[in-house]
Amino acid sequence: MSKQCNGAFMARPPLDVRLGRLKKGLVSDNRVVDAKLARISSFPLNRWFGAHPERLEQLCRALPEITEDMTFGQAAALLWSGRKTEQWRQWQQNMWLLLAPLLDIDQHMIKLNDGGAVYWGSR
């Protein structure tokens, strides 16, 4: 019985590692990050761009391989696959287009801050 109960805990990082991460403002378990990334990856592009469909149209015009019915993960994988091509600079600009909604959220959060410093990854 004890082996059955203890088996689930073996996948978790040790307590000292989790506490160390929490002290740094990070998530205590990487499985949380993996789950969030999986959700973002399956998010439809038309919903990802939401109130700014012109950004999605701009991305689709810049890179015809990306279509409006793709998911965020599919578009990101397509952009990532072009990282070793001669046109990488243009593909890099397209990656910024894909990340624009996320960057908008960050800008909004920084504006609401009380004047303290906000660092990437600290939320």
Coordinates of C-alpha atoms in Angstrom, one line a residue:
M1 CA 0.0 0.0 0.0
S2 CA 2.8 2.5 0.9
K3 CA 4.4 1.9 -2.5
Q4 CA 1.1 2.9 -4.2
C5 CA 0.8 6.1 -2.2
N6 CA 4.4 7.1 -2.5
G7 CA 4.6 6.5 -6.2
A8 CA 2.7 9.7 -7.1
F9 CA 5.0 11.9 -5.0
M10 CA 8.2 10.6 -6.7
A11 CA 7.4 12.6 -9.8
R12 CA 7.4 15.8 -7.9
P13 CA 10.7 17.7 -7.3
P14 CA 12.1 17.5 -3.8
L15 CA 10.7 20.0 -1.2
D16 CA 14.0 22.0 -1.0
V17 CA 14.0 22.5 -4.8
R18 CA 10.3 23.5 -4.8
L19 CA 10.9 26.0 -1.9
G20 CA 13.9 27.4 -3.6
R21 CA 11.9 28.0 -6.8
L22 CA 9.1 29.7 -4.8
K23 CA 11.6 32.0 -3.1
K24 CA 12.8 33.1 -6.5
G25 CA 9.2 33.9 -7.6
L26 CA 9.0 30.9 -9.9
V27 CA 6.5 28.1 -10.0
S28 CA 7.4 25.2 -7.7
D29 CA 6.8 22.4 -10.2
N30 CA 7.6 22.5 -13.9
R31 CA 4.6 20.4 -14.6
V32 CA 2.5 23.6 -14.1
V33 CA 4.5 25.4 -16.8
D34 CA 4.2 22.3 -19.1
A35 CA 0.4 22.3 -18.6
K36 CA 0.1 26.0 -19.4
L37 CA 2.2 25.7 -22.5
A38 CA 0.1 22.8 -23.7
R39 CA -3.1 24.9 -23.3
I40 CA -1.5 27.9 -25.1
S41 CA -0.3 25.6 -27.9
S42 CA -3.8 24.3 -28.6
F43 CA -5.3 27.8 -28.6
P44 CA -6.9 28.8 -32.0
L45 CA -5.2 31.7 -33.7
N46 CA -8.4 33.6 -34.4
R47 CA -9.2 33.6 -30.7
W48 CA -5.5 34.3 -29.8
F49 CA -5.7 37.6 -31.7
G50 CA -9.2 38.3 -30.4
A51 CA -9.9 42.0 -30.7
H52 CA -7.1 42.5 -33.2
P53 CA -7.9 40.4 -36.3
E54 CA -5.8 42.8 -38.4
R55 CA -2.7 41.4 -36.7
L56 CA -3.7 37.9 -37.7
E57 CA -4.3 39.1 -41.3
Q58 CA -0.9 40.8 -41.3
L59 CA 0.8 37.5 -40.1
C60 CA -1.0 35.4 -42.7
R61 CA 0.0 37.9 -45.5
A62 CA 3.6 37.9 -44.3
L63 CA 3.8 34.1 -44.1
P64 CA 1.2 32.4 -46.4
E65 CA 1.9 29.0 -44.8
I66 CA 0.1 30.3 -41.7
T67 CA -3.7 30.2 -42.0
E68 CA -6.4 31.6 -39.7
D69 CA -7.7 28.1 -38.8
M70 CA -4.3 27.1 -37.2
T71 CA -3.5 26.9 -33.6
F72 CA -0.9 28.9 -31.8
G73 CA 1.3 25.9 -31.5
Q74 CA 1.1 25.0 -35.2
A75 CA 2.0 28.6 -36.2
A76 CA 4.8 28.8 -33.6
A77 CA 6.2 25.4 -34.9
L78 CA 6.1 26.7 -38.4
L79 CA 8.0 29.8 -37.5
W80 CA 10.5 27.9 -35.4
S81 CA 11.2 25.6 -38.3
G82 CA 12.3 28.5 -40.4
R83 CA 14.9 29.7 -37.9
K84 CA 17.8 28.3 -39.9
T85 CA 16.8 29.7 -43.2
E86 CA 18.2 32.7 -45.0
Q87 CA 15.0 34.6 -44.4
W88 CA 15.2 34.2 -40.6
R89 CA 15.2 38.0 -40.0
Q90 CA 11.7 38.2 -41.7
W91 CA 10.6 35.1 -39.8
Q92 CA 11.8 36.6 -36.6
Q93 CA 9.6 39.7 -37.2
N94 CA 6.7 37.3 -37.8
M95 CA 7.4 35.6 -34.4
W96 CA 6.9 39.1 -32.8
L97 CA 3.6 39.4 -34.6
L98 CA 2.5 36.0 -33.2
L99 CA 3.5 37.1 -29.7
A100 CA 1.9 40.5 -29.8
P101 CA -1.2 39.7 -27.7
L102 CA 1.0 38.3 -25.0
L103 CA 3.3 41.4 -25.1
D104 CA 0.2 43.6 -24.9
I105 CA -0.8 41.9 -21.6
D106 CA 2.7 42.5 -20.2
Q107 CA 2.6 46.2 -21.2
H108 CA -0.8 46.5 -19.5
M109 CA 0.5 44.8 -16.3
I110 CA 3.6 47.0 -16.1
K111 CA 1.4 50.2 -16.4
L112 CA -0.7 49.0 -13.4
N113 CA 2.4 48.4 -11.3
D114 CA 3.0 50.7 -8.4
G115 CA 6.4 51.9 -9.6
G116 CA 8.4 48.8 -8.6
A117 CA 10.4 46.9 -11.2
V118 CA 8.7 44.1 -13.1
Y119 CA 11.0 41.4 -14.5
W120 CA 10.1 38.8 -17.2
G121 CA 9.2 35.5 -15.6
S122 CA 8.5 36.9 -12.2
R123 CA 4.7 36.5 -12.4

